[in-house]
Coordinates of C-alpha atoms and ligand atoms in Angstrom, one line a residue:
M28 CA -20.2 -13.3 10.0
K29 CA -17.3 -15.5 10.9
I30 CA -14.6 -12.9 10.5
K31 CA -16.4 -10.5 12.8
D32 CA -16.8 -13.2 15.4
K33 CA -13.2 -14.1 15.1
F34 CA -12.1 -10.5 15.4
A35 CA -14.4 -10.0 18.5
E36 CA -12.7 -13.1 20.1
K37 CA -9.3 -11.4 19.7
V38 CA -10.2 -8.0 21.0
P39 CA -10.3 -8.6 24.8
E40 CA -6.8 -10.3 25.0
W41 CA -5.3 -7.4 23.0
R42 CA -7.0 -4.8 25.0
E43 CA -5.7 -6.3 28.2
R44 CA -2.2 -6.7 26.8
V45 CA -2.0 -3.1 25.8
R46 CA -3.7 -1.8 29.0
K47 CA -1.2 -3.7 31.1
L48 CA 1.8 -2.6 29.1
V49 CA 0.8 1.1 29.3
K50 CA -0.2 0.8 33.0
D51 CA 2.9 -1.0 34.2
Y52 CA 5.5 0.4 31.9
G53 CA 4.0 3.6 30.5
D54 CA 7.0 5.8 31.5
V55 CA 9.7 3.5 30.0
K56 CA 11.6 5.3 27.2
V57 CA 11.3 3.9 23.7
D58 CA 13.4 6.5 21.8
E59 CA 15.2 9.8 21.9
V60 CA 14.6 12.5 19.4
T61 CA 17.3 14.6 17.8
I62 CA 17.1 18.0 16.1
S63 CA 18.0 16.4 12.8
Q64 CA 15.0 14.1 13.2
V65 CA 12.7 16.9 14.1
Y66 CA 13.7 18.8 10.9
G67 CA 14.2 15.5 8.9
G68 CA 10.7 14.3 8.4
M69 CA 10.6 12.5 11.8
R70 CA 12.7 9.7 10.1
N71 CA 13.1 6.6 12.3
I72 CA 11.5 8.1 15.4
K73 CA 9.8 5.1 17.1
S74 CA 6.4 6.6 17.8
L75 CA 3.8 4.5 16.1
V76 CA 2.5 1.0 16.8
T77 CA 1.1 -1.7 14.6
D78 CA 1.0 -5.4 14.9
I79 CA -0.1 -6.0 11.3
S80 CA 3.2 -5.6 9.5
Y81 CA 6.8 -4.7 10.3
V82 CA 9.6 -3.6 7.9
D83 CA 13.0 -4.8 8.9
P84 CA 15.6 -2.6 7.2
N85 CA 17.6 -5.6 6.0
E86 CA 14.9 -8.2 5.5
G87 CA 11.9 -6.1 4.3
I88 CA 8.3 -6.6 5.1
R89 CA 6.7 -9.3 7.3
F90 CA 2.9 -9.5 7.4
R91 CA 1.8 -10.6 10.9
G92 CA 5.3 -12.1 11.3
Y93 CA 5.4 -13.9 8.0
T94 CA 7.8 -13.0 5.2
I95 CA 6.5 -12.6 1.7
P96 CA 7.6 -16.1 0.6
E97 CA 6.0 -17.6 3.7
V98 CA 2.7 -15.7 3.0
L99 CA 2.7 -16.9 -0.6
E100 CA 3.3 -20.4 0.5
K101 CA 0.9 -20.6 3.4
L102 CA -2.2 -18.7 2.1
P103 CA -5.0 -20.7 0.4
K104 CA -5.1 -20.4 -3.4
P105 CA -7.8 -20.7 -6.0
P106 CA -7.8 -24.2 -7.7
G107 CA -4.7 -24.4 -10.0
A108 CA -3.5 -20.9 -9.1
K109 CA 0.0 -20.0 -7.9
Y110 CA -0.9 -16.8 -6.0
P111 CA -3.3 -16.7 -3.1
Y112 CA -6.8 -15.4 -2.6
V113 CA -6.8 -11.7 -1.6
G114 CA -9.5 -12.6 0.9
G115 CA -7.1 -14.9 2.7
L116 CA -4.5 -12.1 3.0
Y117 CA -7.2 -9.8 4.4
Y118 CA -8.0 -12.4 7.0
L119 CA -4.4 -12.7 7.9
L120 CA -4.0 -8.9 8.3
L121 CA -7.1 -8.6 10.4
I122 CA -7.0 -11.7 12.5
G123 CA -3.3 -12.4 12.7
E124 CA -3.6 -16.1 11.8
I125 CA -3.1 -18.0 8.6
P126 CA -6.6 -18.7 7.3
T127 CA -8.0 -22.0 6.3
E128 CA -9.4 -22.2 2.8
E129 CA -12.9 -21.8 4.3
D130 CA -11.8 -18.6 6.1
A131 CA -10.4 -17.1 2.9
L132 CA -13.5 -18.0 1.0
E133 CA -15.7 -16.5 3.7
V134 CA -14.0 -13.1 3.2
E135 CA -14.3 -13.5 -0.6
Q136 CA -18.0 -14.2 -0.1
E137 CA -18.4 -11.2 2.1
W138 CA -16.9 -9.1 -0.7
K139 CA -19.3 -10.6 -3.2
E140 CA -22.3 -9.6 -1.1
R141 CA -21.0 -6.1 -0.7
N142 CA -19.5 -5.2 -4.1
D143 CA -22.4 -3.3 -5.7
V144 CA -21.4 0.3 -6.3
P145 CA -24.3 2.8 -6.6
E146 CA -24.6 4.2 -10.2
Y147 CA -24.1 7.8 -9.1
V148 CA -20.5 7.0 -8.0
C149 CA -19.3 6.3 -11.5
G150 CA -21.4 9.3 -12.6
V151 CA -19.4 11.6 -10.3
I152 CA -16.1 10.1 -11.6
N153 CA -17.1 10.3 -15.3
R154 CA -18.2 13.9 -15.1
M155 CA -14.8 15.1 -14.0
P156 CA -12.8 16.7 -16.9
D157 CA -11.0 14.2 -19.1
D158 CA -7.5 15.5 -18.1
T159 CA -8.1 14.7 -14.5
H160 CA -5.5 12.3 -13.0
P161 CA -7.1 8.9 -12.0
I162 CA -6.1 9.4 -8.4
P163 CA -8.4 12.5 -7.8
Q164 CA -11.1 10.4 -9.5
F165 CA -10.4 7.5 -7.2
S166 CA -10.3 9.7 -4.2
Q167 CA -13.5 11.4 -5.2
G168 CA -15.3 8.1 -5.9
I169 CA -14.4 6.9 -2.5
L170 CA -15.6 10.1 -0.9
A171 CA -18.8 9.8 -2.9
L172 CA -19.6 6.6 -0.9
Q173 CA -19.1 8.2 2.5
R174 CA -22.8 8.8 2.9
N175 CA -23.1 5.0 3.4
S176 CA -20.7 4.9 6.3
K177 CA -22.1 2.7 9.0
F178 CA -19.5 4.1 11.5
A179 CA -20.6 7.7 10.9
K180 CA -24.2 6.8 11.3
R181 CA -23.7 4.8 14.5
Y182 CA -21.6 7.6 15.9
Q183 CA -24.3 10.1 15.2
E184 CA -26.8 7.8 17.0
G185 CA -24.5 7.6 20.0
M186 CA -22.2 4.6 20.3
N187 CA -20.2 3.2 23.2
R188 CA -16.5 3.5 22.3
D189 CA -16.0 -0.2 23.0
E190 CA -18.1 -0.8 19.9
Y191 CA -16.3 1.5 17.5
W192 CA -14.5 -1.3 15.7
E193 CA -17.7 -3.1 14.7
P194 CA -19.1 -0.5 12.3
M195 CA -15.5 0.3 11.3
L196 CA -15.0 -3.3 10.2
E197 CA -18.4 -3.2 8.4
D198 CA -17.3 -0.1 6.5
S199 CA -13.9 -1.6 5.8
L200 CA -15.5 -4.8 4.3
D201 CA -17.9 -2.6 2.3
L202 CA -15.1 -0.3 0.9
T203 CA -12.6 -3.1 0.2
A204 CA -15.5 -4.9 -1.7
K205 CA -16.3 -1.9 -3.8
V206 CA -12.9 -0.4 -4.5
T207 CA -12.0 -2.6 -7.5
S208 CA -15.3 -1.6 -9.2
I209 CA -14.5 2.1 -8.7
A210 CA -11.0 1.5 -10.2
A211 CA -12.4 -0.4 -13.1
C212 CA -15.0 2.3 -13.7
I213 CA -12.2 4.9 -13.9
Y214 CA -10.0 2.7 -16.2
R215 CA -12.7 1.8 -18.6
H216 CA -14.2 5.2 -18.9
K217 CA -11.0 7.2 -19.1
Y218 CA -8.9 5.0 -21.3
K219 CA -11.3 2.7 -23.2
G220 CA -14.3 5.0 -23.5
D221 CA -16.8 2.3 -22.3
E222 CA -18.1 1.0 -19.0
A223 CA -16.7 -1.8 -16.8
P224 CA -18.9 -4.9 -16.6
P225 CA -20.4 -5.7 -13.2
P226 CA -18.4 -8.1 -11.0
D227 CA -18.8 -11.8 -11.8
P228 CA -20.0 -13.7 -8.7
N229 CA -18.0 -16.8 -9.9
L230 CA -14.6 -15.0 -9.7
D231 CA -12.4 -14.3 -6.7
Y232 CA -11.3 -10.7 -5.8
G233 CA -8.2 -10.6 -8.0
A234 CA -9.8 -12.4 -11.0
N235 CA -12.8 -10.1 -10.8
F236 CA -10.6 -7.1 -11.1
A237 CA -9.0 -8.6 -14.2
H238 CA -12.4 -9.3 -15.6
M239 CA -13.8 -5.7 -14.9
V240 CA -10.7 -4.0 -16.2
G241 CA -10.9 -6.1 -19.4
I242 CA -7.9 -8.4 -19.2
P243 CA -9.5 -11.7 -18.3
T244 CA -6.5 -13.9 -18.6
K245 CA -5.2 -16.4 -16.0
E246 CA -1.8 -14.6 -15.9
Y247 CA -3.3 -11.2 -15.3
E248 CA -5.6 -12.7 -12.6
E249 CA -2.5 -14.1 -10.9
L250 CA -0.7 -10.7 -11.2
S251 CA -3.7 -8.9 -9.7
R252 CA -3.8 -11.2 -6.7
L253 CA -0.1 -10.8 -6.2
Y254 CA -0.1 -7.1 -6.8
F255 CA -2.8 -6.3 -4.2
L256 CA -1.1 -8.6 -1.7
L257 CA 2.4 -7.0 -2.1
H258 CA 1.1 -3.4 -1.9
S259 CA -1.2 -4.0 1.1
D260 CA 0.8 -2.9 4.0
H261 CA 4.3 -1.5 4.8
E262 CA 4.0 -0.8 8.5
S263 CA 2.6 2.5 9.7
G264 CA 5.0 5.4 9.0
N265 CA 4.7 5.6 5.2
V266 CA 2.7 8.5 3.9
S267 CA -0.5 6.7 2.9
A268 CA -0.8 4.5 6.0
H269 CA 0.1 7.3 8.3
T270 CA -2.3 9.7 6.7
A271 CA -5.1 7.1 7.0
H272 CA -4.2 6.5 10.6
L273 CA -4.1 10.2 11.4
V274 CA -7.4 11.1 9.8
A275 CA -9.1 8.1 11.4
S276 CA -7.7 9.1 14.8
A277 CA -10.2 12.1 14.6
L278 CA -12.9 9.4 14.4
S279 CA -13.4 10.1 10.8
D280 CA -14.7 7.0 9.0
I281 CA -12.8 4.8 6.5
Y282 CA -14.1 6.7 3.5
F283 CA -12.6 10.0 4.7
S284 CA -9.4 8.3 5.9
F285 CA -8.7 6.2 2.8
S286 CA -9.5 9.0 0.4
A287 CA -7.0 11.2 2.3
A288 CA -4.5 8.4 2.1
M289 CA -4.8 8.3 -1.6
N290 CA -4.0 12.0 -1.9
G291 CA -0.7 11.2 -0.1
L292 CA -0.1 8.1 -2.3
A293 CA -0.3 10.5 -5.3
G294 CA 3.0 12.1 -4.4
P295 CA 6.0 11.4 -6.6
L296 CA 8.1 10.3 -3.6
H297 CA 5.5 7.7 -2.6
G298 CA 3.0 5.9 -4.9
L299 CA 3.5 8.0 -8.0
A300 CA 7.1 6.6 -8.1
N301 CA 5.8 3.5 -10.0
Q302 CA 4.7 5.6 -13.0
E303 CA 7.8 7.7 -12.8
S304 CA 9.9 4.6 -12.8
L305 CA 8.3 3.2 -15.9
R306 CA 8.6 6.6 -17.6
W307 CA 12.4 6.5 -16.8
L308 CA 12.7 3.1 -18.4
M309 CA 10.8 4.2 -21.5
D310 CA 13.1 7.2 -21.8
V311 CA 16.1 4.8 -21.8
L312 CA 14.5 2.6 -24.5
E313 CA 13.8 5.6 -26.6
K314 CA 17.2 7.2 -26.2
F315 CA 19.0 4.0 -27.1
N316 CA 16.4 2.6 -29.5
G317 CA 16.1 -0.6 -27.4
V318 CA 17.9 -2.1 -24.4
P319 CA 21.2 -0.3 -24.0
S320 CA 24.6 -1.7 -23.0
K321 CA 25.6 -1.7 -19.4
E322 CA 28.0 1.3 -20.0
E323 CA 25.3 3.3 -21.9
L324 CA 22.8 2.7 -19.0
E325 CA 25.4 3.7 -16.5
G326 CA 25.9 7.0 -18.4
F327 CA 22.1 7.6 -18.5
A328 CA 21.8 7.0 -14.7
W329 CA 24.6 9.5 -14.1
D330 CA 22.9 12.1 -16.4
T331 CA 19.7 11.7 -14.3
L332 CA 21.6 12.3 -11.1
N333 CA 23.7 15.1 -12.5
S334 CA 20.6 17.0 -13.6
G335 CA 19.4 16.9 -9.9
L336 CA 16.8 14.2 -10.4
V337 CA 16.2 11.0 -8.4
I338 CA 16.2 7.6 -10.0
P339 CA 12.6 6.5 -9.4
G340 CA 12.1 3.1 -7.9
Y341 CA 15.4 3.1 -6.0
G342 CA 16.0 4.1 -2.4
H343 CA 13.7 3.8 0.6
G344 CA 13.0 5.6 3.9
V345 CA 13.5 2.4 6.0
L346 CA 14.8 -0.4 3.8
R347 CA 18.5 -0.9 3.3
K348 CA 18.4 -4.0 1.0
T349 CA 16.5 -5.0 -2.1
D350 CA 12.8 -4.8 -1.3
P351 CA 11.5 -8.3 -1.2
R352 CA 8.3 -7.0 -3.0
F353 CA 10.7 -6.1 -5.9
S354 CA 12.2 -9.6 -5.8
T355 CA 8.8 -11.3 -5.8
L356 CA 7.7 -9.3 -8.9
L357 CA 11.1 -10.0 -10.6
E358 CA 10.4 -13.7 -10.1
F359 CA 6.9 -13.3 -11.6
G360 CA 8.5 -11.6 -14.6
K361 CA 11.1 -14.3 -15.0
Q362 CA 8.4 -16.9 -15.1
Y363 CA 5.9 -15.1 -17.4
M364 CA 7.8 -12.6 -19.5
P365 CA 11.5 -13.3 -19.6
D366 CA 11.8 -11.9 -23.2
D367 CA 9.8 -8.7 -22.7
K368 CA 12.0 -5.8 -23.6
L369 CA 11.0 -3.6 -20.7
F370 CA 11.5 -6.5 -18.3
K371 CA 15.0 -7.2 -19.6
L372 CA 15.8 -3.5 -19.1
A373 CA 14.4 -3.5 -15.5
N374 CA 16.8 -6.4 -14.9
L375 CA 19.7 -4.5 -16.3
V376 CA 18.9 -1.4 -14.3
Y377 CA 19.0 -3.6 -11.2
D378 CA 22.5 -4.6 -12.2
V379 CA 23.7 -1.1 -12.8
V380 CA 21.8 1.5 -10.7
P381 CA 22.7 0.4 -7.2
Q382 CA 26.4 0.7 -8.0
V383 CA 25.9 4.2 -9.5
L384 CA 23.9 5.3 -6.4
M385 CA 26.6 3.8 -4.1
E386 CA 29.3 5.7 -6.0
Q387 CA 27.3 8.9 -5.7
G388 CA 27.1 8.2 -2.0
K389 CA 23.9 10.2 -1.2
A390 CA 21.1 7.7 -1.0
K391 CA 21.2 5.6 2.2
D392 CA 19.5 2.8 0.3
P393 CA 20.8 2.2 -3.2
W394 CA 18.5 -0.8 -3.8
P395 CA 15.3 -1.1 -5.7
N396 CA 11.9 -0.8 -4.1
V397 CA 8.6 -2.3 -5.4
D398 CA 8.1 0.6 -7.8
A399 CA 11.1 -0.2 -9.8
I400 CA 9.3 -3.1 -11.5
S401 CA 5.6 -3.0 -10.7
G402 CA 4.7 -0.9 -13.8
V403 CA 6.7 -3.2 -16.1
L404 CA 4.5 -6.1 -15.4
Q405 CA 1.3 -4.1 -15.8
Y406 CA 2.6 -2.7 -19.1
H407 CA 3.2 -6.2 -20.4
Y408 CA -0.4 -7.2 -19.9
G409 CA -1.7 -4.1 -21.6
V410 CA -2.3 -1.6 -18.8
K411 CA -0.1 0.9 -20.5
E412 CA -1.6 4.0 -19.0
F413 CA 1.0 5.0 -16.4
D414 CA -1.3 7.4 -14.5
F415 CA -3.4 4.4 -13.5
Y416 CA -0.6 2.6 -11.7
T417 CA -1.1 4.5 -8.4
V418 CA -4.7 3.5 -8.4
L419 CA -3.6 -0.2 -8.5
F420 CA -1.3 0.5 -5.6
G421 CA -4.2 2.1 -3.8
I422 CA -6.5 -0.9 -4.1
G423 CA -3.8 -3.0 -2.4
R424 CA -3.0 -0.4 0.2
L425 CA -6.7 -0.2 1.4
L426 CA -6.3 -3.8 2.7
G427 CA -3.6 -2.8 5.0
V428 CA -4.8 0.6 6.1
S429 CA -8.3 -0.5 6.8
A430 CA -7.1 -3.5 8.9
N431 CA -5.0 -1.0 10.9
I432 CA -7.8 1.4 11.4
V433 CA -10.2 -1.3 12.6
W434 CA -7.6 -2.4 15.2
A435 CA -6.9 1.2 16.2
R436 CA -10.6 1.6 17.0
A437 CA -10.7 -1.8 18.8
L438 CA -7.7 -0.8 21.0
G439 CA -9.1 2.7 21.7
Q440 CA -6.1 4.5 20.1
P441 CA -6.6 8.2 20.7
L442 CA -6.5 11.3 18.6
E443 CA -2.9 11.7 17.2
R444 CA -1.5 15.1 18.2
P445 CA 2.3 15.4 18.3
K446 CA 3.8 18.6 19.7
S447 CA 5.6 21.2 17.6
L448 CA 8.3 23.7 18.6
T449 CA 9.6 26.9 17.1
T450 CA 13.0 27.2 15.6
Q451 CA 14.0 29.5 18.4
M452 CA 13.0 26.9 21.0
L453 CA 15.2 24.3 19.1
E454 CA 18.1 26.8 19.0
E455 CA 17.8 27.2 22.8
I456 CA 17.6 23.5 23.3
A457 CA 20.8 23.1 21.1
I458 CA 22.7 25.8 23.1
Q459 CA 21.8 24.3 26.4
A460 CA 22.9 20.9 25.3
K461 CA 26.3 22.1 24.1
E462 CA 27.1 24.3 27.1
P463 CA 29.6 22.9 29.5
A464 CA 27.9 21.8 32.8
Ligands
LIG518 C1 12.2 6.8 -1.3 C2 12.9 8.1 -1.0 C3 11.9 9.2 -1.0 C4 13.4 8.0 0.5 O1 13.8 9.2 0.9 P1 14.9 9.5 2.1 O2 14.5 8.6 3.2 O3 14.9 10.9 2.3 O4 16.2 8.9 1.4 P2 17.7 9.2 1.8 O5 17.8 9.5 3.3 O6 18.5 8.0 1.3 O7 18.1 10.5 1.0 C5 19.4 11.0 1.1 C6 19.8 11.7 -0.2 O8 19.8 10.7 -1.2 C7 19.0 11.1 -2.3 N1 18.4 9.9 -2.9 C8 17.7 8.9 -2.3 N2 17.2 8.1 -3.2 C9 17.6 8.5 -4.4 C10 17.4 8.0 -5.7 N3 16.7 7.0 -6.0 N4 18.1 8.7 -6.7 C11 18.8 9.8 -6.5 N5 19.0 10.3 -5.2 C12 18.4 9.6 -4.2 C13 17.9 11.9 -1.7 O9 17.3 12.7 -2.6 C14 18.7 12.7 -0.7 O10 19.4 13.8 -1.3 P3 19.6 15.2 -0.6 O11 20.5 14.9 0.5 O12 20.3 16.0 -1.7 O13 18.3 15.7 -0.3 C15 14.1 8.4 -1.9 O14 15.0 7.3 -1.9 C16 13.6 8.6 -3.3 O15 13.3 9.8 -3.7 N6 13.6 7.6 -4.2 C17 13.1 7.7 -5.5 C18 11.5 7.7 -5.5 C19 10.9 6.4 -5.1 O16 11.3 5.4 -5.6 N7 9.9 6.4 -4.2 C20 9.2 5.3 -3.8 C21 9.5 4.8 -2.5 S1 8.6 3.3 -2.0

């Protein structure tokens, strides 16, 4: 397997680089922590490391050093397509280099050889009560595959820690290969009352998803590739990535880790925001019987804020400018659905809401994040079931978190275990700090 060999080639230099940094500079301070940060969700404390992606507050995400436009330009694409192979993105995340077409196709081929999902997995999902949200079904489906974990098996047999990454990479390739079929099984059973067809060996990863979910058009294939790429990684501190990292740090395998990550993604302040955002847009359309005027929309946004609610899809824990993932999807919309009512509304919201949030003066980031538009594009192509959007986010997110976990094992990252204090201890620290010397 070429990707495994390539990864193996990279490991010794990275191990040496990290070993040297920690040995020679281990006691150099990276950050200081304030009481507000301890009580404030650890916001901005520099305490995680990943080389796979970095979110600059003003520029947004870079994958392995490349901005989204660069990634879209440089990665190999299927013949005639505008958006790249998902396999090429996975290669970039794992290896850190732009793949050749052959490299991208090799990952796509690995996925084709691993994408069979045992029948019982869909059985587990389908037997859950009809009113179950698709995220518990997704999380459950992933856990149902855990018995196949090669990492867990090798660990039981006794494995040298230098080898941990190998079965972790195997598991990651297996799960990334199968996850689109699990999602399609949920979608087709829950919303269409039938079964997803098996993957088509002639289609790439994104196109196969479009095929299984039942929207086999060129445009939806393009959107699927783009969607998974954009949602793949957003450095390590976000809830889903951090959850996966934390769980895997206990040497739990990728099935346990990713399933846990999906439970975090299900929260309204994280992945659920995309469905909340579309619901908010629908409420606007309903209230005004179509796209409102700028003034009407402004009033609606204020009503939302005055009733103590957030405007979903706006704001971010790290970003301080328009999320480039939002801009990329906006471009997609401009090209493929400029006259779509919801798309027009999302554009108008982009015009109005940042000003309103700035005037209110609470949100540190008044600009849109990816969730402000992602649902609009799905809705246009017929995926109108809001609850499903977080699953789509999850498929993409697996690419990033699994690449991170494989690297965490390759670099021997230890069990994560920060220290907690009591409020009294913090009060004492506060008093000491304020006392005159
Ligand atoms: C993403 C989010 C959770 C970031 O949280 P954060 O880092 O705590 O954000 P801030 O530091 O800017 O929050 C400061 C205040 O502004 C408010 N605020 C932030 N974004 C807001 C929004 N979109 N609408 C209204 N108020 C918002 C916060 O609720 C907070 O209010 P409080 O002081 O009364 O508690 C937050 O912006 C939010 O809730 N956005 C809407 C949901 C969303 O789009 N989530 C997806 C993120 S990818």
